[in-house]
Amino acid sequence: MKISYNWLKEYLKTELTPNEISIILTDIGLEVEGIEKFESVKGGLKGLVIGKVLTCEKHPDADKLSKTTVDVGNNTILPIVCGAPNVAAGQTVVVATVGTILYSGDDSFTIKKSKIRGEESMGMICAEDEIGMGNSHDGIMVIIEEIPTGTPAADYFKIDNDLVFEIGLTPNRVDASSHFGVARDLAAYIQQTQDIKAEKISVKEYKKDNDNLKIEVEVKDNDLCPRYAGVTISNIEIKDSPDWMKNRLKAIGLSPINNIVDITNYVLHETGQPLHAFDAAKIAGNKIVVTTIADKTKFTTLDEAERELSDADLMICNAQEPMCMAGVFGGLESGVSNTTTNIFLESAYFNPVSVRKTAKRHGLNTDSSFRFERGIDPNNTIYALKRAALLIKEIAGGEISSDIIDIYPNPIEDFVVEVKYSNITRLIGEEINKETIKNILKGLEINITNEDENCLTLTVPAYRVDVQREADVIEEILRIYGYNNIGIPATVHSTLQNSVKPDVEAVNNLVADYLSSNGFNEIMCNSLTKHSYCENSNSFDVEKSVKILNPLSQDLNAMRQSLIFGVLESAIYNINRRNGDLKLFEFGKHYQFDSSKEGLKKYSEEVHLALFATGKRESANWNTQAVDASFYMIKSYAENILERLGFDIDSINSEYFNCDVFSEGLKYILNGKVILELGILSRKMVKKFDIKQECFFADFNWDAILKAAKKNKVSFKELPKFPEVKRDLALLIDEKVKFADLKKAAHKMEKSLLKKVDLFDIYQGKGIEEGKKSYAMSFIIQDENKTLTDKQIDKIMSKIQNTFEREFDAKLR
């Protein structure tokens, strides 16, 4: 929201600088996000002065140029070469002196000392379009009045220079959504140290001129329109607004339209009360009806868009048809035009909920709806109406041609709140003097209706819709007293809590850092997804979906049973945009419904971690070839995560499997619970998302993993001083034997000295009998306390070989 410094000072007589006001406003909750400079003419006519042409003669070397001498004040005579056809001696003109910057739209140029066709020129005599004071370029601007030479042009033309505060208005502070509202809040703060009050512009001169134009008003729904007021004004003249009003509106970012529309906008930003002017000639039957209308009625708004109304939309109608969406947007046919001579001026208070629903229903957000839907001051309608009517008489002429119509059957009462001094001290954390509290309440226009030693009974103005409880009042007191005036206590009162081990956030960040450092990108997908994803699937039960009762769309009608749906949606989104090399991960929840349980126990959720890869693992460059993503790539990342959390991979059971999600999968089982599934996604699964390339996926049951990780301890030890020894074995074994079984058997046989077992080659084919395969395995052996001898090493390898022969019928190749 923009607030003009000059405009603000019309209601608050203060000598505070803009910077001082900015600090105060921020301290009292109206945060100033920036201060902008406004000039009614770009550049503010700096460097431009009023001059007198003393002499004028033809340029000796150019037919269309003239040599002039110009008095610019302070006993300074400047030679200036001018190309305007109307320049003549004795004229009073506007002169841009050397160094002046002139603007033309977004472009600018600087006046420099120069020679034009051999003649010296020390400035420029300006046309009105060259200084932003008009559009004519037929010749120089000639001033008829006798003005002293050297007078700054900015003073003569009364250029408006202003500073504009950009305030980040919070939704609850609609009372400060106007210049007077901000002035009132500012005065409440300043009142603590000096006698000052925000004063509204007087409307005591308001009076009816005649009864020549009467408009009947009927409000059919007082719940949706608690108060409706209006007055007619006749014989007005539609024209441009005066410069002072144009500049006020331009300063806060509004474009002037015509005097009537500008006045309604001006009063809106002055008082916070939205107004609307109807062309009286277009009010059929000379009657205003405030009501809802039939569902799906067509209505064309000011932006020339045809909208389909709801039967819940409150409309301002004439005797035949709707004219305006109450509190939201005007109609195209009933507004003020250049031919308007009589108007009906509306000032009302509409139900905030009704306005908000209408605005959201039609995707509209106007200055009026912004204020109405937050709750304006219901007792400000008549003042704003009178203020606007007087401005219209002043600027557009005309006569007030009816009594003010004010339909207000159920006046909105002020809020009554009781506040205890003890609670003020308790919530603020410091005792504030009772007289200071009363003074603050007085500044906030909160009246004290009853008082005893311990308690105050207050009436809070109806315009403070955010102050209805004791805590709200205390917050207001603290806001004006000053947060910075509350001392820092010597002791800290806090509750000690046992931290959960492991620290979930720390573990998540550790894993996320590992993945991102290896080229993965974190994604965050919607927990809502399509229920149809679970249909015709053996892995997901449609009966276990948590369905949404009022879904936004059929694409978001159920909670996800797996992270895989969002991951694949993200994948195809990227693939369709030529980004097919992906490594993604996501922390998120799975949701399930179990009808066999009761109450809230029917619903369950588990945190999972998903890894996804497709396309190239590494792109080709000058010294390496492209490497495709693979099953073993996703497997290595998954196992590294488990090892980093302290799990011994060899102690976790693993099983190969396949299903409609994985064409080739591997599951890891710990204490009878599946903690990880990974593998190649099936063609059936990726086809649902129109993905044609091979995809790899890993799904961690993160809750189960963190629970099991509580027992793990990550220990550190120094590097061994003695060397390790590597030995290889080439074995012929049955094709059903798994490497994991061989590895487990080797470690079981030699627990202390065998450090690592790897598989570096697999062969099946020529020279290998059917049903057999060849494994080439390496073994790392090391004693951390001494150097191993060949005899010890051979003994260990012999035991390993014998174990393989005995348990797996392996043969040494």
Short mmCIF file of N, CA and C in Angstrom, two decimals, residues 255-361:
data_model
loop_
_atom_site.label_atom_id
_atom_site.label_comp_id
_atom_site.label_asym_id
_atom_site.label_seq_id
_atom_site.Cartn_x
_atom_site.Cartn_y
_atom_site.Cartn_z
N SER A 255 -3.99 6.01 -11.97
CA SER A 255 -4.07 6.84 -13.18
C SER A 255 -5.36 7.65 -13.13
N PRO A 256 -5.27 8.98 -13.22
CA PRO A 256 -6.48 9.81 -13.25
C PRO A 256 -7.34 9.46 -14.46
N ILE A 257 -8.69 9.47 -14.28
CA ILE A 257 -9.62 9.12 -15.37
C ILE A 257 -10.49 10.33 -15.71
N ASN A 258 -11.34 10.72 -14.80
CA ASN A 258 -12.09 11.98 -14.91
C ASN A 258 -12.41 12.45 -13.51
N ASN A 259 -12.95 13.65 -13.40
CA ASN A 259 -13.09 14.24 -12.06
C ASN A 259 -13.97 13.42 -11.12
N ILE A 260 -15.06 12.83 -11.60
CA ILE A 260 -15.95 12.08 -10.71
C ILE A 260 -15.29 10.78 -10.24
N VAL A 261 -14.74 10.02 -11.17
CA VAL A 261 -14.07 8.77 -10.80
C VAL A 261 -12.86 9.07 -9.91
N ASP A 262 -12.13 10.12 -10.24
CA ASP A 262 -10.95 10.48 -9.44
C ASP A 262 -11.34 10.84 -8.01
N ILE A 263 -12.48 11.53 -7.85
CA ILE A 263 -12.92 11.91 -6.50
C ILE A 263 -13.27 10.67 -5.68
N THR A 264 -13.96 9.70 -6.29
CA THR A 264 -14.28 8.47 -5.53
C THR A 264 -13.01 7.74 -5.14
N ASN A 265 -12.02 7.71 -6.03
CA ASN A 265 -10.74 7.07 -5.69
C ASN A 265 -10.00 7.87 -4.62
N TYR A 266 -10.06 9.18 -4.72
CA TYR A 266 -9.39 10.05 -3.75
C TYR A 266 -9.95 9.82 -2.35
N VAL A 267 -11.28 9.83 -2.24
CA VAL A 267 -11.91 9.65 -0.92
C VAL A 267 -11.66 8.24 -0.38
N LEU A 268 -11.63 7.25 -1.28
CA LEU A 268 -11.31 5.88 -0.86
C LEU A 268 -9.95 5.84 -0.18
N HIS A 269 -8.93 6.43 -0.82
CA HIS A 269 -7.57 6.38 -0.26
C HIS A 269 -7.36 7.40 0.86
N GLU A 270 -8.28 8.35 0.98
CA GLU A 270 -8.22 9.29 2.09
C GLU A 270 -8.84 8.69 3.34
N THR A 271 -10.03 8.08 3.20
CA THR A 271 -10.79 7.65 4.37
C THR A 271 -10.86 6.14 4.55
N GLY A 272 -10.59 5.37 3.47
CA GLY A 272 -10.73 3.93 3.53
C GLY A 272 -12.12 3.45 3.18
N GLN A 273 -13.03 4.38 2.81
CA GLN A 273 -14.41 4.02 2.47
C GLN A 273 -14.59 3.97 0.95
N PRO A 274 -14.83 2.78 0.38
CA PRO A 274 -15.09 2.70 -1.06
C PRO A 274 -16.41 3.39 -1.41
N LEU A 275 -16.42 4.07 -2.55
CA LEU A 275 -17.61 4.73 -3.07
C LEU A 275 -17.85 4.28 -4.50
N HIS A 276 -19.08 4.47 -4.97
CA HIS A 276 -19.35 4.18 -6.39
C HIS A 276 -20.35 5.21 -6.91
N ALA A 277 -20.06 5.74 -8.10
CA ALA A 277 -20.93 6.73 -8.73
C ALA A 277 -21.66 6.09 -9.90
N PHE A 278 -23.00 6.12 -9.88
CA PHE A 278 -23.82 5.61 -10.97
C PHE A 278 -24.32 6.79 -11.81
N ASP A 279 -24.38 6.62 -13.10
CA ASP A 279 -25.03 7.60 -13.98
C ASP A 279 -26.52 7.51 -13.71
N ALA A 280 -27.09 8.59 -13.17
CA ALA A 280 -28.51 8.56 -12.76
C ALA A 280 -29.43 8.28 -13.94
N ALA A 281 -29.01 8.68 -15.14
CA ALA A 281 -29.84 8.46 -16.32
C ALA A 281 -29.98 6.98 -16.66
N LYS A 282 -29.08 6.16 -16.14
CA LYS A 282 -29.09 4.72 -16.45
C LYS A 282 -29.69 3.89 -15.32
N ILE A 283 -30.25 4.56 -14.31
CA ILE A 283 -30.92 3.85 -13.22
C ILE A 283 -32.39 3.74 -13.60
N ALA A 284 -32.75 2.63 -14.23
CA ALA A 284 -34.11 2.43 -14.71
C ALA A 284 -35.11 2.47 -13.56
N GLY A 285 -36.18 3.21 -13.77
CA GLY A 285 -37.22 3.30 -12.75
C GLY A 285 -36.84 4.18 -11.58
N ASN A 286 -35.69 4.90 -11.69
CA ASN A 286 -35.21 5.74 -10.58
C ASN A 286 -35.24 4.99 -9.25
N LYS A 287 -34.80 3.72 -9.32
CA LYS A 287 -34.83 2.91 -8.11
C LYS A 287 -33.58 2.03 -8.03
N ILE A 288 -32.98 1.99 -6.84
CA ILE A 288 -31.84 1.12 -6.53
C ILE A 288 -32.38 -0.05 -5.70
N VAL A 289 -32.05 -1.27 -6.13
CA VAL A 289 -32.44 -2.46 -5.37
C VAL A 289 -31.18 -3.25 -5.04
N VAL A 290 -30.92 -3.48 -3.75
CA VAL A 290 -29.75 -4.23 -3.31
C VAL A 290 -30.21 -5.64 -2.99
N THR A 291 -29.80 -6.61 -3.85
CA THR A 291 -30.34 -7.96 -3.71
C THR A 291 -29.46 -8.96 -4.45
N THR A 292 -29.73 -10.22 -4.20
CA THR A 292 -29.13 -11.28 -5.02
C THR A 292 -30.06 -11.55 -6.20
N ILE A 293 -29.51 -12.15 -7.27
CA ILE A 293 -30.33 -12.40 -8.46
C ILE A 293 -30.20 -13.87 -8.88
N ALA A 294 -30.86 -14.20 -9.95
CA ALA A 294 -30.92 -15.59 -10.39
C ALA A 294 -29.54 -16.13 -10.75
N ASP A 295 -29.33 -17.39 -10.44
CA ASP A 295 -28.06 -18.06 -10.75
C ASP A 295 -27.81 -18.07 -12.26
N LYS A 296 -26.53 -17.90 -12.63
CA LYS A 296 -26.07 -17.96 -14.03
C LYS A 296 -26.52 -16.76 -14.87
N THR A 297 -26.96 -15.68 -14.21
CA THR A 297 -27.28 -14.45 -14.93
C THR A 297 -26.00 -13.88 -15.54
N LYS A 298 -26.08 -13.42 -16.78
CA LYS A 298 -24.92 -12.84 -17.45
C LYS A 298 -24.80 -11.36 -17.06
N PHE A 299 -23.56 -10.92 -16.83
CA PHE A 299 -23.32 -9.53 -16.43
C PHE A 299 -21.97 -9.08 -16.96
N THR A 300 -21.94 -7.91 -17.60
CA THR A 300 -20.69 -7.38 -18.17
C THR A 300 -20.13 -6.31 -17.26
N THR A 301 -18.91 -6.52 -16.79
CA THR A 301 -18.27 -5.59 -15.85
C THR A 301 -17.46 -4.52 -16.59
N LEU A 302 -16.90 -3.60 -15.82
CA LEU A 302 -16.18 -2.45 -16.39
C LEU A 302 -15.03 -2.85 -17.31
N ASP A 303 -14.45 -4.03 -17.08
CA ASP A 303 -13.34 -4.48 -17.92
C ASP A 303 -13.83 -5.13 -19.21
N GLU A 304 -15.14 -4.99 -19.48
CA GLU A 304 -15.77 -5.51 -20.69
C GLU A 304 -15.80 -7.04 -20.75
N ALA A 305 -15.62 -7.68 -19.59
CA ALA A 305 -15.69 -9.14 -19.53
C ALA A 305 -17.10 -9.55 -19.11
N GLU A 306 -17.66 -10.52 -19.83
CA GLU A 306 -18.98 -11.03 -19.46
C GLU A 306 -18.82 -12.13 -18.42
N ARG A 307 -19.48 -11.97 -17.29
CA ARG A 307 -19.34 -12.92 -16.20
C ARG A 307 -20.69 -13.58 -15.90
N GLU A 308 -20.61 -14.82 -15.43
CA GLU A 308 -21.80 -15.56 -15.07
C GLU A 308 -21.97 -15.49 -13.56
N LEU A 309 -23.03 -14.82 -13.12
CA LEU A 309 -23.21 -14.56 -11.70
C LEU A 309 -23.75 -15.78 -10.96
N SER A 310 -23.47 -15.79 -9.66
CA SER A 310 -24.02 -16.81 -8.77
C SER A 310 -25.21 -16.22 -8.03
N ASP A 311 -26.12 -17.07 -7.60
CA ASP A 311 -27.26 -16.57 -6.83
C ASP A 311 -26.85 -16.15 -5.42
N ALA A 312 -25.56 -16.31 -5.09
CA ALA A 312 -25.04 -15.84 -3.80
C ALA A 312 -24.36 -14.48 -3.92
N ASP A 313 -24.19 -13.96 -5.15
CA ASP A 313 -23.55 -12.67 -5.36
C ASP A 313 -24.53 -11.54 -5.06
N LEU A 314 -24.15 -10.63 -4.17
CA LEU A 314 -24.99 -9.47 -3.88
C LEU A 314 -24.78 -8.45 -5.00
N MET A 315 -25.88 -7.95 -5.57
CA MET A 315 -25.81 -7.03 -6.70
C MET A 315 -26.55 -5.73 -6.38
N ILE A 316 -26.06 -4.63 -6.95
CA ILE A 316 -26.77 -3.36 -6.93
C ILE A 316 -27.52 -3.27 -8.25
N CYS A 317 -28.84 -3.27 -8.19
CA CYS A 317 -29.66 -3.33 -9.40
C CYS A 317 -30.52 -2.08 -9.53
N ASN A 318 -30.99 -1.81 -10.75
CA ASN A 318 -32.06 -0.84 -10.92
C ASN A 318 -33.38 -1.60 -10.97
N ALA A 319 -34.40 -0.99 -11.44
CA ALA A 319 -35.70 -1.65 -11.43
C ALA A 319 -35.78 -2.81 -12.40
N GLN A 320 -34.80 -2.91 -13.32
CA GLN A 320 -34.87 -3.92 -14.38
C GLN A 320 -33.72 -4.91 -14.39
N GLU A 321 -32.51 -4.47 -14.05
CA GLU A 321 -31.33 -5.30 -14.27
C GLU A 321 -30.21 -4.94 -13.30
N PRO A 322 -29.22 -5.83 -13.15
CA PRO A 322 -28.08 -5.52 -12.27
C PRO A 322 -27.19 -4.44 -12.86
N MET A 323 -26.60 -3.63 -11.98
CA MET A 323 -25.72 -2.55 -12.42
C MET A 323 -24.30 -2.68 -11.87
N CYS A 324 -24.15 -3.40 -10.73
CA CYS A 324 -22.84 -3.42 -10.07
C CYS A 324 -22.75 -4.62 -9.15
N MET A 325 -21.55 -5.24 -9.09
CA MET A 325 -21.29 -6.31 -8.12
C MET A 325 -20.93 -5.64 -6.81
N ALA A 326 -21.81 -5.76 -5.82
CA ALA A 326 -21.70 -4.98 -4.59
C ALA A 326 -20.33 -5.14 -3.93
N GLY A 327 -19.64 -4.02 -3.79
CA GLY A 327 -18.35 -4.01 -3.10
C GLY A 327 -17.20 -4.57 -3.88
N VAL A 328 -17.44 -5.00 -5.13
CA VAL A 328 -16.38 -5.67 -5.89
C VAL A 328 -16.04 -4.94 -7.17
N PHE A 329 -17.03 -4.80 -8.09
CA PHE A 329 -16.71 -4.26 -9.41
C PHE A 329 -17.97 -3.67 -10.03
N GLY A 330 -17.80 -2.54 -10.72
CA GLY A 330 -18.92 -1.89 -11.37
C GLY A 330 -19.28 -2.52 -12.70
N GLY A 331 -20.48 -2.17 -13.20
CA GLY A 331 -20.93 -2.66 -14.49
C GLY A 331 -20.55 -1.70 -15.60
N LEU A 332 -20.46 -2.25 -16.79
CA LEU A 332 -20.02 -1.44 -17.94
C LEU A 332 -21.05 -0.38 -18.31
N GLU A 333 -22.35 -0.70 -18.18
CA GLU A 333 -23.39 0.17 -18.70
C GLU A 333 -23.82 1.29 -17.74
N SER A 334 -23.58 1.13 -16.44
CA SER A 334 -24.15 2.07 -15.47
C SER A 334 -23.16 3.09 -14.94
N GLY A 335 -21.91 3.00 -15.36
CA GLY A 335 -20.90 3.88 -14.82
C GLY A 335 -20.94 5.28 -15.43
N VAL A 336 -20.10 6.15 -14.87
CA VAL A 336 -20.01 7.54 -15.33
C VAL A 336 -19.29 7.59 -16.67
N SER A 337 -19.85 8.37 -17.60
CA SER A 337 -19.22 8.57 -18.91
C SER A 337 -19.08 10.06 -19.19
N ASN A 338 -18.54 10.40 -20.34
CA ASN A 338 -18.33 11.82 -20.68
C ASN A 338 -19.63 12.59 -20.85
N THR A 339 -20.73 11.87 -21.05
CA THR A 339 -22.02 12.54 -21.25
C THR A 339 -22.85 12.61 -19.97
N THR A 340 -22.32 12.09 -18.89
CA THR A 340 -23.06 12.07 -17.62
C THR A 340 -23.25 13.49 -17.08
N THR A 341 -24.46 13.78 -16.64
CA THR A 341 -24.74 15.09 -16.01
C THR A 341 -25.30 14.95 -14.60
N ASN A 342 -25.92 13.80 -14.30
CA ASN A 342 -26.48 13.55 -12.97
C ASN A 342 -25.98 12.20 -12.46
N ILE A 343 -25.67 12.11 -11.17
CA ILE A 343 -25.16 10.86 -10.62
C ILE A 343 -25.87 10.50 -9.32
N PHE A 344 -25.85 9.21 -9.01
CA PHE A 344 -26.22 8.72 -7.68
C PHE A 344 -24.93 8.22 -7.05
N LEU A 345 -24.55 8.78 -5.91
CA LEU A 345 -23.31 8.45 -5.24
C LEU A 345 -23.60 7.48 -4.10
N GLU A 346 -22.95 6.32 -4.14
CA GLU A 346 -23.20 5.26 -3.17
C GLU A 346 -22.07 5.18 -2.15
N SER A 347 -22.45 4.99 -0.89
CA SER A 347 -21.50 4.70 0.19
C SER A 347 -22.17 3.67 1.08
N ALA A 348 -21.50 2.50 1.23
CA ALA A 348 -22.19 1.39 1.90
C ALA A 348 -21.22 0.58 2.77
N TYR A 349 -21.81 -0.31 3.56
CA TYR A 349 -21.05 -1.31 4.31
C TYR A 349 -21.63 -2.66 3.94
N PHE A 350 -20.83 -3.50 3.24
CA PHE A 350 -21.28 -4.81 2.81
C PHE A 350 -20.66 -5.89 3.69
N ASN A 351 -21.35 -7.01 3.80
CA ASN A 351 -20.87 -8.14 4.61
C ASN A 351 -19.51 -8.61 4.09
N PRO A 352 -18.47 -8.62 4.93
CA PRO A 352 -17.13 -8.98 4.46
C PRO A 352 -17.04 -10.37 3.85
N VAL A 353 -17.72 -11.35 4.44
CA VAL A 353 -17.66 -12.72 3.93
C VAL A 353 -18.28 -12.79 2.54
N SER A 354 -19.40 -12.12 2.36
CA SER A 354 -20.08 -12.12 1.07
C SER A 354 -19.20 -11.50 -0.02
N VAL A 355 -18.57 -10.38 0.30
CA VAL A 355 -17.70 -9.72 -0.68
C VAL A 355 -16.52 -10.60 -1.02
N ARG A 356 -15.92 -11.21 0.00
CA ARG A 356 -14.76 -12.06 -0.24
C ARG A 356 -15.12 -13.24 -1.14
N LYS A 357 -16.26 -13.87 -0.89
CA LYS A 357 -16.66 -15.02 -1.70
C LYS A 357 -16.96 -14.61 -3.14
N THR A 358 -17.60 -13.47 -3.32
CA THR A 358 -17.88 -13.00 -4.68
C THR A 358 -16.59 -12.68 -5.42
N ALA A 359 -15.67 -11.98 -4.75
CA ALA A 359 -14.40 -11.62 -5.38
C ALA A 359 -13.61 -12.87 -5.78
N LYS A 360 -13.55 -13.86 -4.88
CA LYS A 360 -12.80 -15.09 -5.18
C LYS A 360 -13.50 -15.90 -6.27
N ARG A 361 -14.84 -15.90 -6.22
CA ARG A 361 -15.61 -16.67 -7.20
C ARG A 361 -15.34 -16.18 -8.62
#
